Tab-separated table of C-alpha atoms in Angstrom:
chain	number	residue	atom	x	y	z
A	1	UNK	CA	0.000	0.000	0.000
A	2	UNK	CA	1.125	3.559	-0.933
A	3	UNK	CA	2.377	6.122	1.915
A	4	UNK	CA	0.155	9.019	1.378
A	5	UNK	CA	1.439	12.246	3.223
A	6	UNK	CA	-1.167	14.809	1.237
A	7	UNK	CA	-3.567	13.622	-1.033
A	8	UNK	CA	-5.038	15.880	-3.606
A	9	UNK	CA	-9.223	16.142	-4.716
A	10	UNK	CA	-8.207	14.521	-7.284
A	11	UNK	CA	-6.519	11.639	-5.954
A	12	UNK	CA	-8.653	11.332	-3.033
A	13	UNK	CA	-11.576	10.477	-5.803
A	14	UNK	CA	-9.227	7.958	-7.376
A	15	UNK	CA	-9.499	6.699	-3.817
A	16	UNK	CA	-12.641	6.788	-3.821
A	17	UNK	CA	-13.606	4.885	-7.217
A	18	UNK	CA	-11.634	2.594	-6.055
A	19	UNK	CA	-13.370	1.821	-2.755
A	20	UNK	CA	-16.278	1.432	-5.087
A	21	UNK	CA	-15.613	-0.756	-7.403
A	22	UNK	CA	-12.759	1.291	-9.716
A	23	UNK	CA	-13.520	2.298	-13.046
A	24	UNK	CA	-14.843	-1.171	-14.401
A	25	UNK	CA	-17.456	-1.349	-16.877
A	26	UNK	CA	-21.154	-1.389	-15.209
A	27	UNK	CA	-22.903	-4.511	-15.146
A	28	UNK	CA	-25.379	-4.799	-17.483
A	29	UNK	CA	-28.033	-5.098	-15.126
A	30	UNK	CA	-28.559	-4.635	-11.353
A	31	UNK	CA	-30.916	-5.584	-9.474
A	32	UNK	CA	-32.725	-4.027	-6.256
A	33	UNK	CA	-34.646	-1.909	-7.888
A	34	UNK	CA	-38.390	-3.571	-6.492
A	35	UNK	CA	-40.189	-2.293	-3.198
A	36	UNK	CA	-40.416	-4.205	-0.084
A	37	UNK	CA	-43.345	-3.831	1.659
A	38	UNK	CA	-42.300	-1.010	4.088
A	39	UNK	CA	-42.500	1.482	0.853
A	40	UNK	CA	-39.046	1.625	0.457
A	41	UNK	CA	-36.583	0.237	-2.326
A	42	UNK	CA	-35.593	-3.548	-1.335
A	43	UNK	CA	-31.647	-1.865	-1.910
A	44	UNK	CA	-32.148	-0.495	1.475
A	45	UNK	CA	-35.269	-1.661	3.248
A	46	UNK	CA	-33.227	-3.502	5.595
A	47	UNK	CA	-31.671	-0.484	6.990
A	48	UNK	CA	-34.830	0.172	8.718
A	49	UNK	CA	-35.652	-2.668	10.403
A	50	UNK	CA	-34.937	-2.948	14.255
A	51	UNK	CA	-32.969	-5.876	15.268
A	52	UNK	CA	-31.043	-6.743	12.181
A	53	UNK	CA	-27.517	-7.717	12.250
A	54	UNK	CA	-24.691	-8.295	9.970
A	55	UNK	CA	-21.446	-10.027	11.083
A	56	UNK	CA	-18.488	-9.478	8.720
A	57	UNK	CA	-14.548	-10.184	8.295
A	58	UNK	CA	-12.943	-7.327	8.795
A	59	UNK	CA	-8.871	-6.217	7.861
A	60	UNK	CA	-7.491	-3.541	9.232
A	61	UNK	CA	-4.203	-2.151	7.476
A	62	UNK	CA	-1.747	0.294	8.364
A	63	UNK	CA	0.947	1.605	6.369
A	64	UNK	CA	4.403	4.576	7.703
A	65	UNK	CA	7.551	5.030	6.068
A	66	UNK	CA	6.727	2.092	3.647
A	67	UNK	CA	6.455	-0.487	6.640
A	68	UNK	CA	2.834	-2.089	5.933
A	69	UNK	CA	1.148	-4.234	8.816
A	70	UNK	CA	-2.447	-5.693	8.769
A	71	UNK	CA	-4.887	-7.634	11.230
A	72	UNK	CA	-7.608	-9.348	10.738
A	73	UNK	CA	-11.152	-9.290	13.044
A	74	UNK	CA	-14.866	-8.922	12.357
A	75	UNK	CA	-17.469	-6.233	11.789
A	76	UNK	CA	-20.778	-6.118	13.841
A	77	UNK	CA	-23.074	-3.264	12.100
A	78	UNK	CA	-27.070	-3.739	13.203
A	79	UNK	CA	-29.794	-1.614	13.147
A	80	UNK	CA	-30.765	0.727	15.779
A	81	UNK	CA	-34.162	2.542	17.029
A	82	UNK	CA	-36.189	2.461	13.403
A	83	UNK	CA	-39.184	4.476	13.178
A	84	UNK	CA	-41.580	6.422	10.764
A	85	UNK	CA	-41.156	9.845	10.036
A	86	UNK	CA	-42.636	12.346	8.232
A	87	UNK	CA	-41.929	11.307	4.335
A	88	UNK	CA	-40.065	7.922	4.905
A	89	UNK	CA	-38.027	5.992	7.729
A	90	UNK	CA	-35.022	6.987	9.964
A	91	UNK	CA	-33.194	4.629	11.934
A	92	UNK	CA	-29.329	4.287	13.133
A	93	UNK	CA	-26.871	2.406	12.124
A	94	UNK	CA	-24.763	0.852	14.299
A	95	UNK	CA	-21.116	-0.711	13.502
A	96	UNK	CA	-18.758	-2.028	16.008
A	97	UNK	CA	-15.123	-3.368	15.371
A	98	UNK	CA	-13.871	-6.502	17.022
A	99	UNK	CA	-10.032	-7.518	16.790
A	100	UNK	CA	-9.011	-4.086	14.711
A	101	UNK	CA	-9.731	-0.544	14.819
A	102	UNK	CA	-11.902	1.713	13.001
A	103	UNK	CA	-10.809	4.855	11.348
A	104	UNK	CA	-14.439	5.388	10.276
A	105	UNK	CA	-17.231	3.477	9.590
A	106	UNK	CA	-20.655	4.246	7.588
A	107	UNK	CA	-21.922	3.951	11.200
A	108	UNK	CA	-24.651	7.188	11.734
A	109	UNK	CA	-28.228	7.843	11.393
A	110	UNK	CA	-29.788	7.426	8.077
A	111	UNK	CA	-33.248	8.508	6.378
A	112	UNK	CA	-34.789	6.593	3.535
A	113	UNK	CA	-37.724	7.662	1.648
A	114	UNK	CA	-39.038	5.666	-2.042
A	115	UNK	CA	-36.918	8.109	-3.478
A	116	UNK	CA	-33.649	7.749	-1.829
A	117	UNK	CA	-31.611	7.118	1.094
A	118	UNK	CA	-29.318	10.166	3.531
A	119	UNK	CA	-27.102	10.097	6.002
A	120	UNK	CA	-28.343	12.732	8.084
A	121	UNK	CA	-26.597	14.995	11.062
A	122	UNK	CA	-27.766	16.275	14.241
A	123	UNK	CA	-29.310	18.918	12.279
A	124	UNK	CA	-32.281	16.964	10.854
A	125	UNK	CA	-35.726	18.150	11.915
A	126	UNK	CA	-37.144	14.382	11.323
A	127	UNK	CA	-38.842	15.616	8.053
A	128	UNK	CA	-37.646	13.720	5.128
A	129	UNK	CA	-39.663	15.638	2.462
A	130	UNK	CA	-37.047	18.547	3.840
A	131	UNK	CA	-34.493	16.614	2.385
A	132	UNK	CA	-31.751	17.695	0.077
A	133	UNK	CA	-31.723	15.633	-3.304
A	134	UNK	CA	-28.408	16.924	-4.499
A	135	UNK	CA	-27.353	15.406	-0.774
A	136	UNK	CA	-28.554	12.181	-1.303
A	137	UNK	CA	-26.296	9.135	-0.807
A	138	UNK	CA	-27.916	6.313	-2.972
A	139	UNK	CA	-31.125	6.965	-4.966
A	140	UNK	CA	-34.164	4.320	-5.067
A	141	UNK	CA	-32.868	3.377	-8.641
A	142	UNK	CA	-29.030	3.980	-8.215
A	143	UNK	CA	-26.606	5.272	-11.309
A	144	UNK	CA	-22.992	5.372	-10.842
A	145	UNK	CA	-21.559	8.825	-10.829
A	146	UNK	CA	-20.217	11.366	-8.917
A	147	UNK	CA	-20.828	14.524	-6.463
A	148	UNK	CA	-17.931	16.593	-5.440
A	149	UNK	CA	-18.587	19.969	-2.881
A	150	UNK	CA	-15.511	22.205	-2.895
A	151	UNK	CA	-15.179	24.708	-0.303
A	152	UNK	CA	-15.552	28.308	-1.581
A	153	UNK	CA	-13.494	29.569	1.144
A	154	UNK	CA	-10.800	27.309	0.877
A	155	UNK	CA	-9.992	25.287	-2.265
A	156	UNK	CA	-8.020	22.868	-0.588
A	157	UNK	CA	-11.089	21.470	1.046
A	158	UNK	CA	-13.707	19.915	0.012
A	159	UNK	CA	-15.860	16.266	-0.042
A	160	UNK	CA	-17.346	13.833	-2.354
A	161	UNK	CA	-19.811	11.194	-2.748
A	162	UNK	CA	-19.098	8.577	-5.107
A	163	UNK	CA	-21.731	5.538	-6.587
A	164	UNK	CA	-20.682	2.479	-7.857
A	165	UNK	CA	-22.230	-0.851	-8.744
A	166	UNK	CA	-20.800	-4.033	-7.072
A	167	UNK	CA	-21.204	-7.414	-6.483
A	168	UNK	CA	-24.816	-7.144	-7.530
A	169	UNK	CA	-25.494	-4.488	-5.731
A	170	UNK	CA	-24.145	-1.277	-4.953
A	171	UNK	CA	-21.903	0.721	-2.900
A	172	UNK	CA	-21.675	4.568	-1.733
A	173	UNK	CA	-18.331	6.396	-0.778
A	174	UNK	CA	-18.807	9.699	1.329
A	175	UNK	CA	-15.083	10.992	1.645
A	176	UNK	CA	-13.419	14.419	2.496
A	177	UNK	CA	-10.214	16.086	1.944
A	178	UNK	CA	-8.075	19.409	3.496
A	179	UNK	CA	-4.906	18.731	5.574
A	180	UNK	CA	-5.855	14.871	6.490
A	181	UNK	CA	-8.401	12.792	4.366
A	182	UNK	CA	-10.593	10.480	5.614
A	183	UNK	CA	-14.235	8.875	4.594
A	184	UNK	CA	-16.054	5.346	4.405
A	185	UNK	CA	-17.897	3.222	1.983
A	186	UNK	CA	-21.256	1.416	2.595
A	187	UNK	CA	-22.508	-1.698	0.130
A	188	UNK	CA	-26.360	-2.828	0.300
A	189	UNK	CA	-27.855	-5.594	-1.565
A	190	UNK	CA	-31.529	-6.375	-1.018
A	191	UNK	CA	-31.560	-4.974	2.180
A	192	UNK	CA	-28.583	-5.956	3.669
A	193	UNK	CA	-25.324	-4.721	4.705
A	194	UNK	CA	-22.697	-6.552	2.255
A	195	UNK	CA	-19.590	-4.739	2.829
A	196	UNK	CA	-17.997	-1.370	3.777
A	197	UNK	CA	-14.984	0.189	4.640
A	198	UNK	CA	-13.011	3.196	6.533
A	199	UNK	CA	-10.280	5.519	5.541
A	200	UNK	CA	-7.580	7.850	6.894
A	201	UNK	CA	-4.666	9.446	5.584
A	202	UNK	CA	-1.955	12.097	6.973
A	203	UNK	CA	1.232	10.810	7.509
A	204	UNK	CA	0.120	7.381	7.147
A	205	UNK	CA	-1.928	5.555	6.580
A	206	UNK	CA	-4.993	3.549	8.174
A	207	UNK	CA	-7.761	1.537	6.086
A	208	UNK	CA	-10.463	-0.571	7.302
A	209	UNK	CA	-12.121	-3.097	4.693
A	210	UNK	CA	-14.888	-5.360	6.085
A	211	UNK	CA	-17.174	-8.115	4.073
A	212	UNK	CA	-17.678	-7.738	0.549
A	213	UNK	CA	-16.313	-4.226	-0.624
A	214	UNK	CA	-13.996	-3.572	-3.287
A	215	UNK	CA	-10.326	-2.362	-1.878
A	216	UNK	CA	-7.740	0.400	-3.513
């Protein structure tokens, strides 16, 4: 694994890409795109149902002054307090390391609706109809592609969300970049949790890979 002291926008979205799936062709067809009986898109139904669990391999590796070490563990991420809003479904997401660390993890409260699925902050008023489209992480029928938000006041900084089909289903990358980098993948497939990953970089480097996710 590369040393990576600074990374640019650009690179970080290289990064990125590959953490979803690189630049390989898109499959012809993917599924997921049929509605479970909540209302929501069967992609990420599961996401909002209290109680489920998903139990994953997990690597952590670690890489300074081109010295590379790894260990292996699991991934625990299950679904916390899920409940009907206003517009669509919010519930948190829970992810807990076991045998390595965690430099981030897609871990946080999401909000899905039959038109898409957020990761929302503390600032959410628990009205999804409120909801940002250009700010949403995977839509009900996903395309691949890419959103980038630069920093006006400093063009050093800045944050992307990258799509990418995998492994018959999909995955999301939410990353960010000015000084340090860091940022974390999520992949669904009907409903569940199939992979994700974690990222930081200043100095060194520290990546967390867990189930089925594509790696850089």
């Amino acid at each position: 694994m590369m040393k990576l002291l600074s990374l640019s926008p650009a690179t970080l979205s290289i990064l990125l890409l590959s953490a979803c799936g690189g630049s390989g062709a898109k499959p012809a067809n993917v599924g997921n795109h049929k509605t479970d009986p909540s209302g929501l898109p069967a992609l990420y139904a599961g996401l909002f149902e209290t109680g489920k669990s998903w139990k994953l391999p997990a690597e952590y590796v670690t890489s300074m002054d081109g010295q590379t070490s790894s260990a292996k563990g699991t991934m625990t991420c299950h679904v916390e307090e899920a409940r009907a809003i206003t517009g669509g479904k919010t519930a948190r997401l829970a992810c807990d390391p076991d045998g390595v660390e965690a430099p981030d993890s897609p871990a946080g409260t999401y909000v899905g609706t039959p038109a898409g699925l957020w990761r929302v902050d503390d600032a959410f008023d628990g009205d999804a109809t409120k909801l940002d489209a250009t700010k949403m992480l995977l839509a009900a029928a996903p395309k691949e592609g890419k959103v980038e938000t630069k920093d006006t006041e400093n063009p050093d900084h800045g944050s992307a969300v990258i799509v990418k089909a995998h492994a018959g289903g999909w995955c999301a990358s939410s990353g960010s970049w000015g000084g340090d980098e860091g940022g974390w993948t999520l992949c669904l497939r009907d409903g569940a949790v199939i992979g994700g990953a974690g990222f930081w970089a200043g100095g060194s480097t520290r990546d967390l890979y867990f189930g089925d996710v594509p790696r850089n």
